[in-house]
Amino acid sequence: MKTTVSTRLISLPEKKQKIGTYLRRYGILYLLMILPLTYFIIFKYIPMTYIQVAFKKYSIVKSAWEMPLADSNGFEYFIKAFSNRDFLYSLRNTIMLNLLDLVLGFPAPILLALLLNELRIKWFKRITQTIAYLPHFLSWIIISGMAVQLFAPTSGLVNILLNHMGIKSIPFLNNSANWVVTYVFLGIWQSVGWNTIIYLAAITGINPELYEAAAMDGAGRFRKIWYVTLPCLRPTIVVLLILSLGRILGSEFDRPYALGNALVKDVSNVIATFVYTYGIRGLQFSLTTAVGLFQSAVCVIFLFMANALAKRFGERGII
Amino acid sequence: MVTSKRSKIGDWVVVFLCFLLILVCLLPLLNIFARSLSASEALIRNEVTLWPIGLNFEAYRMVLSDVKYTWSLTWTALLTVICVFVSLVMTTICAYPLTYRKLKGRRFFSAFIIFTMYFSAGTIPMYLLLNDLKMLNKPVVLIIPYCLNVFYMIIMRSFLLQIPDSLRESAEIDGAGPVRILFQIYLPLSTPVIATLCLFYAVGRWNGFSDALMFMNDRTYYPIQLLLYNIINSISSIEISTQEGFSPPGLSETLKAATIMFATVPILLVYPWLQRYFITGVTLGAIKE
């Protein structure tokens, strides 16, 4: 007891001195961080306090804290959302389009990376990669503009070619079922090249001795891919799969908004566009905040579930 | 012998498939390019495929002589430059302190920041906040609210962490402070990541439109993509044809194509030169600490 008191007496000024030198040396780092942290507080954390609007009756003259609680213990707008036909449609469309993206769009860059990896001619490989990255740099507005012109029933290039082959014009963007296919296809077109980057980097990291050993055992091209490349890509694939699963209820705004049109509303409206039309255009703030909260919460839950699942299968996970 | 012959055929199949891929990526752009340079009559007769028919530069001349387009292009370019600058400064001063292992509270700050990547309040709370901040419909709303991207910050931090600590330590022994070390050691070594983030932020701003659509009502400050959206969806095409009066109906089609070219070409000219850099950038983003 006595000794601890005495050491404390000695170390107190010493500690103070230590803090002094620490601050003199590194205090400037905290100063640097003030601006970014303020940014996160104002534009990321303060909006979270506005989430309470979802549970309250919105009033333009009151602050979010002063608004009266909504009916049904505050859950009025959640109940309203789930009895709103437009919302239910947008929920269905979000899940449907994301699932199609996952099933068809997720394997595409893996296949393309495997293909590019088989390319022996260096300069041709580099040109192919550069051109494959191109669509990633186009905005959805531009892609939509090009798609409208290319897929136009009478004047579009694709339908002109189809007509030459004796096939009738297909209304790619004006019919619900066709629109969904076009939407998914354009998504793959836009992102497949870009998404190969990460897989190609992982492939470069594979130990070449593995391939030599496989060749020694008489493995051909496909066996090398199946027994060497793909198993080495497994951790990368799992991490990216977790992220995509976490986004299954997340919705992009740009893509469906730019590609959608009045004729395919029943399949092109997703949660993000619903929030835009009902919230910012229709000023139903409580309803759309509730919808947004539902979406964010489900996204987080999905992410954690996918992460736990990956860990269960012996992968590292992301969180 | 047999296997080598088989693998040779395989090589040709691979080349052929890659060639197809190149075509699929390039043809849409070539088609738009051809349309923008074609005579409007040829467009109406559906003759234009991959090369211009009745070559003329009328559409480009019209775009360049229309103040609406030239202003929007200039404004978007200016906006992009400002956004890239603000974003890079913010990203750097956020990522750099987080690379100091001795910094007390580093884990807390990281968690505080990364949390916002997984959970966000949503569009409407952001809208209400911007409304309360009186930022709606002011040009600043297109710069500040999304100026710091957590994912890009992580890319930057991962890159800075790769720079050996010994460099920093020797500079500290010579009496250099953190800011001086940042400017004289870290930034000069960070060209790849700075180039990458420049490209990402610039593309994001140049191609972005949803923030303008939601938070900006003033048409003067519409970025080029939003103007393009309105043109493509013919909201203002009636306006255009009545203004021009005598213009043939196909002209609005070549005009659309020319506008698309103007909004696309700046990025297409830049990104191939930065390829080496952004590949490292994307790969770094996959590293988690």
XYZ file of C-alpha atoms in Angstrom, chain A residues 22 25-26 28-30 32-33 35-37 39-48 50-51 53 58 60 63 112 115-116 118-121 124 126-142 144-146 148-150 154-157 160-161 185 189 192 194 197-198 201-202 221-222 239 243 253-255 257-261 272 275-276 279-281 283-286 288-289 292-293 296-297 299-300 303 316-319, chain B residues 6-11 13-15 17-19 21-22 24-29 31-32 35 43 46-50 90 93-94 96-98 100 102-105 109 111-113 115-116 118-133 135 144-148 150 172 178-179 182 199-200 203 207-210 213-215 217 225-226 228-229 232-233 253 256-257 260 263-264 267-268 271-272 275 278-279 282-283 286 288:
214
model
C 3.345 13.426 -26.642
C 4.938 15.871 -30.985
C 1.633 14.380 -32.146
C -0.816 18.354 -34.724
C -2.232 15.015 -35.944
C -5.389 15.630 -33.927
C -5.363 17.579 -38.908
C -8.188 15.197 -38.073
C -11.834 18.725 -40.254
C -12.518 15.141 -41.423
C -14.063 14.204 -38.075
C -17.306 16.177 -41.675
C -18.277 12.716 -40.433
C -20.184 14.135 -37.493
C -22.124 16.636 -39.578
C -22.807 14.636 -42.718
C -22.916 11.071 -41.398
C -23.858 11.106 -37.716
C -26.197 14.096 -37.448
C -28.373 12.670 -40.275
C -28.812 9.639 -38.004
C -33.096 12.664 -38.289
C -34.005 8.989 -38.451
C -38.621 11.434 -38.307
C -43.378 15.337 -39.850
C -41.960 21.617 -41.352
C -37.181 20.284 -35.290
C -13.329 -13.046 -67.718
C -9.910 -15.864 -69.834
C -7.597 -12.823 -69.728
C -4.882 -17.360 -70.571
C -3.945 -14.620 -73.023
C -0.256 -15.065 -73.888
C 0.319 -12.027 -76.095
C -2.963 -7.661 -76.823
C -3.030 -4.883 -72.174
C -5.250 -3.463 -74.944
C -8.068 -5.872 -74.101
C -7.889 -4.854 -70.450
C -7.879 -1.131 -71.220
C -10.922 -1.478 -73.463
C -12.696 -3.749 -71.001
C -12.332 -1.046 -68.308
C -13.911 1.572 -70.581
C -17.608 0.998 -69.787
C -16.897 1.502 -66.072
C -16.057 5.128 -66.807
C -19.375 5.881 -68.499
C -22.189 7.318 -66.417
C -25.529 5.537 -66.353
C -27.074 8.520 -68.097
C -24.711 8.007 -71.024
C -28.922 4.779 -70.967
C -28.653 7.275 -73.825
C -26.623 4.821 -75.869
C -32.022 3.941 -76.071
C -30.405 4.627 -79.446
C -28.892 1.160 -79.950
C -36.903 0.635 -85.684
C -33.780 2.780 -85.825
C -31.468 1.022 -83.354
C -28.345 -0.751 -84.570
C -31.390 -3.313 -87.719
C -28.948 -6.226 -87.470
C -26.987 -7.346 -69.274
C -21.384 -4.888 -69.615
C -17.375 -6.925 -65.779
C -13.511 -3.368 -63.978
C -8.908 -6.093 -61.687
C -9.105 -7.593 -58.234
C -4.255 -9.142 -59.043
C -5.017 -12.229 -56.972
C -5.434 -25.780 -69.321
C -8.760 -26.526 -67.695
C -14.929 -11.608 -49.549
C -20.088 -7.770 -49.903
C -30.247 4.954 -57.741
C -28.471 5.930 -60.944
C -28.873 2.716 -62.855
C -33.440 5.742 -62.650
C -31.502 6.311 -65.873
C -32.638 3.117 -67.601
C -36.264 3.100 -66.465
C -39.132 4.588 -68.440
C -34.071 4.187 -54.002
C -37.695 7.194 -51.808
C -36.927 9.819 -54.433
C -39.849 11.711 -50.449
C -38.169 14.430 -52.424
C -40.847 14.823 -55.098
C -42.583 15.381 -49.630
C -43.701 12.352 -47.585
C -40.650 12.538 -45.354
C -41.751 10.286 -42.504
C -39.590 7.562 -46.882
C -37.319 7.897 -43.843
C -34.719 4.132 -45.721
C -34.239 2.950 -42.140
C -30.237 0.272 -43.983
C -31.083 -2.026 -41.096
C -28.440 -4.308 -45.197
C -26.441 -4.359 -41.957
C -23.817 -8.165 -44.066
C -11.500 -14.753 -42.966
C -14.555 -12.599 -43.471
C -14.514 -8.819 -43.626
C -15.580 -7.512 -40.256
C -4.454 -28.572 -78.737
C -3.193 -25.737 -76.579
C -2.419 -23.723 -79.697
C -6.035 -24.021 -80.810
C -6.978 -23.064 -77.253
C -4.812 -19.940 -77.516
C -9.992 -19.456 -79.054
C -8.891 -17.189 -76.199
C -7.750 -14.488 -78.607
C -13.099 -14.419 -77.326
C -11.103 -11.375 -76.213
C -11.589 -9.872 -79.652
C -15.165 -8.622 -75.878
C -13.364 -5.648 -77.403
C -18.886 -5.524 -77.515
C -17.236 -2.769 -75.459
C -16.402 -0.489 -78.362
C -19.277 -0.872 -80.841
C -21.855 1.124 -78.863
C -19.480 4.069 -78.639
C -22.212 3.809 -83.226
C -22.852 6.972 -81.216
C -24.423 9.103 -85.475
C -30.279 8.808 -89.470
C -31.690 4.108 -90.476
C -28.579 3.874 -92.613
C -26.024 4.724 -89.945
C -24.261 1.808 -88.300
C -20.565 2.148 -87.509
C -9.835 15.811 -46.865
C -5.663 14.702 -43.657
C -8.010 11.925 -42.609
C -2.418 10.292 -42.681
C -2.940 10.582 -38.888
C -4.475 7.105 -38.904
C 0.588 6.652 -36.852
C 1.506 5.679 -31.691
C -1.547 7.908 -32.116
C -3.784 7.452 -29.081
C -7.393 6.775 -30.031
C -11.265 7.034 -34.871
C -14.105 2.499 -36.052
C -15.954 5.830 -35.869
C -15.257 6.428 -39.550
C -19.043 2.492 -39.148
C -20.497 5.085 -41.540
C -21.857 0.044 -43.200
C -24.733 2.052 -41.803
C -26.026 5.247 -43.338
C -29.048 7.277 -42.364
C -30.391 7.349 -45.911
C -31.370 9.912 -48.483
C -34.176 11.710 -46.708
C -32.326 12.468 -43.439
C -29.519 13.877 -45.605
C -32.068 15.985 -47.466
C -33.593 17.263 -44.223
C -30.145 18.056 -42.842
C -29.115 19.974 -45.958
C -32.416 21.808 -45.745
C -31.706 22.805 -42.132
C -28.156 23.817 -43.060
C -27.440 24.284 -48.357
C -19.321 19.242 -49.629
C -21.876 16.540 -48.654
C -20.034 13.683 -50.380
C -16.510 15.120 -50.394
C -14.934 12.373 -48.295
C -14.548 6.237 -46.634
C 11.724 12.249 -36.572
C 4.333 15.120 -38.674
C 3.289 17.827 -41.143
C 3.785 14.338 -44.701
C -9.352 9.765 -61.191
C -11.972 8.176 -58.921
C -15.085 10.404 -62.527
C -20.574 11.232 -64.002
C -22.658 11.920 -60.910
C -26.128 13.364 -61.107
C -28.273 11.969 -58.315
C -31.296 15.739 -59.041
C -32.252 15.617 -55.361
C -30.626 18.659 -53.827
C -33.404 22.880 -58.266
C -25.164 14.538 -66.835
C -28.441 15.955 -65.602
C -28.001 15.163 -70.767
C -30.698 13.155 -68.989
C -32.117 12.231 -73.904
C -35.528 11.862 -72.380
C -30.921 12.731 -82.850
C -28.126 13.877 -78.696
C -25.239 11.792 -80.013
C -23.099 12.224 -75.404
C -19.805 14.179 -71.920
C -17.812 10.993 -72.551
C -12.819 10.732 -69.320
C -11.969 8.403 -72.177
C -8.209 6.939 -67.942
C -5.930 4.793 -70.173
C -4.320 2.465 -65.787
C -5.671 2.687 -60.614
C -4.932 -1.015 -60.753
C -8.239 -0.949 -56.605
C -6.042 -3.766 -55.345
C -9.187 -4.998 -51.069
C -8.145 -4.859 -44.878
